[in-house]
Short mmCIF file of C-alpha atoms in Angstrom, two decimals:
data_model
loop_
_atom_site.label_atom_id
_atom_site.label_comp_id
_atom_site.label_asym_id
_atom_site.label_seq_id
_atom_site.Cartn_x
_atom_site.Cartn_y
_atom_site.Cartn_z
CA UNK A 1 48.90 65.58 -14.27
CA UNK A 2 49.44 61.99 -14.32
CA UNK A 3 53.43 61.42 -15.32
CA UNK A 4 56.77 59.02 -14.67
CA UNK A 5 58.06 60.15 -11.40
CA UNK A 6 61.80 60.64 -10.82
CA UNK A 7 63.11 60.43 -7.16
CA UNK A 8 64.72 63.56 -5.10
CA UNK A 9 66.72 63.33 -2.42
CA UNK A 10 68.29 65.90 -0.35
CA UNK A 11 66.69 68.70 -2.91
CA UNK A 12 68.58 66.66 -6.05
CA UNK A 13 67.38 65.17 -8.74
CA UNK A 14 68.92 61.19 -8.50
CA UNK A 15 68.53 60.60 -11.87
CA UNK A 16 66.54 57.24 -10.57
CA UNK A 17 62.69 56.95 -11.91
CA UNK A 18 60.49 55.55 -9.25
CA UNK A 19 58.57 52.86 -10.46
CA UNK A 20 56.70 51.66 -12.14
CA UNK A 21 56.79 54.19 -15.06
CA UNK A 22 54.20 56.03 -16.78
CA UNK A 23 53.35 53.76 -19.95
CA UNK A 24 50.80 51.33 -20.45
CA UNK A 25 49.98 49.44 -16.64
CA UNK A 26 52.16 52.37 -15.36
CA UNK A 27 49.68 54.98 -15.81
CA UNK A 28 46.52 53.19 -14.58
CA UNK A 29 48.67 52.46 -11.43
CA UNK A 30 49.69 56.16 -10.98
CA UNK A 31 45.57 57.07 -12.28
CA UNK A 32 44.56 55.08 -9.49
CA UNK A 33 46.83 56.97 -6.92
CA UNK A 34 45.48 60.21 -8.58
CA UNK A 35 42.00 59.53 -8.07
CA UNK A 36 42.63 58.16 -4.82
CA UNK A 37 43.90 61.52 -3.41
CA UNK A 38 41.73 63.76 -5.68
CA UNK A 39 38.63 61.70 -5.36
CA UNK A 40 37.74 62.24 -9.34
CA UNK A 41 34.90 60.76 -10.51
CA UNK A 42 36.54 58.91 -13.62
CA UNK A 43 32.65 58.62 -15.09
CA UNK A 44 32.61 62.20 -15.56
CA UNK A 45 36.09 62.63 -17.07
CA UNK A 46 37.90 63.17 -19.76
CA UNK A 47 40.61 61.21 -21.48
CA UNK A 48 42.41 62.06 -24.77
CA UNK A 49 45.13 60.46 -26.29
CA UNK A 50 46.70 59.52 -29.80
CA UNK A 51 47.80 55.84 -28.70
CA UNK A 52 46.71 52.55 -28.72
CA UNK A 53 48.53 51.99 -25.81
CA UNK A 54 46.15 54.23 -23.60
CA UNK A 55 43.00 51.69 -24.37
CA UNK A 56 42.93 50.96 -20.75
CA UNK A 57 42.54 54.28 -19.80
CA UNK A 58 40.35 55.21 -22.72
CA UNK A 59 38.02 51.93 -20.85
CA UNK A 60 38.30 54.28 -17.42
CA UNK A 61 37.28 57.05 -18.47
CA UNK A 62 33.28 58.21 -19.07
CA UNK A 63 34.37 60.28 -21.93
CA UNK A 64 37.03 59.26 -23.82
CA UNK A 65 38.60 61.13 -26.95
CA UNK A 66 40.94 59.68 -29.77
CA UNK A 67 43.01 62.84 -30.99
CA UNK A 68 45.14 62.17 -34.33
CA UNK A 69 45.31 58.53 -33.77
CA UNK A 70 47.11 56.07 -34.95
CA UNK A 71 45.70 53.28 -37.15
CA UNK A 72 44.67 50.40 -34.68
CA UNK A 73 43.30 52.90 -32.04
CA UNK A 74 41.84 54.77 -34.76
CA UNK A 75 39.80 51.63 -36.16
CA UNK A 76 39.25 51.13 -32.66
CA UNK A 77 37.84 54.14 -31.91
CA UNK A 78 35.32 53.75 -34.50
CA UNK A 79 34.24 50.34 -33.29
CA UNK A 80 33.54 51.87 -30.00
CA UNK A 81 31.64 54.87 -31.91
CA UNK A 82 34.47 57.60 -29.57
CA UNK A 83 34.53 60.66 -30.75
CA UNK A 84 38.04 61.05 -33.07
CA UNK A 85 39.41 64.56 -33.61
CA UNK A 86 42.57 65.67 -36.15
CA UNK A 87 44.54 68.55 -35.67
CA UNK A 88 47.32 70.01 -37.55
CA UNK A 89 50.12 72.65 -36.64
CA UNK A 90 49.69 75.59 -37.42
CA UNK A 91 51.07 76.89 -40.76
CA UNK A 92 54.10 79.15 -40.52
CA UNK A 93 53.38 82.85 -41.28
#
């Protein structure tokens, strides 16, 4: 999992985030780190997300998904012929 880090010290959460966070720039610099120690083949992964925001991971990735989008990555997803998938919750019983 690729997420914002917070720092511990002595066992304790410090309530400090250790940069820089997991948005936008963020997560390709924490990706990066990921791969680095994993050794993942980003050609044969996997991305999904709902947010323009990810586009530079969507670029990263061999297989990217679009997953209830919103408008500009959904238009953009259809540019780029990406697969788009729409869920719903489940109905209550």
């Amino acid at each position: 999992m690729i997420y914002t880090r917070l720092e511990v010290s002595a066992g304790a959460m410090t309530g400090r985030v250790i940069e820089p966070i997991c948005f936008e720039r963020g997560k390709i610099h924490w990706l990066r780190e990921f791969i680095s120690e994993q050794g993942v083949d980003l050609a044969r992964s996997f991305f999904y997300t709902d947010s323009v925001t990810d586009l530079p991971l969507l670029d990263l990735a061999g297989h990217p998904v679009v997953v209830n989008p919103d408008p500009r990555l959904y238009r953009t997803a259809l540019r780029r012929r990406w697969p788009v998938r729409f869920f719903e919750p489940p109905r209550p019983s």
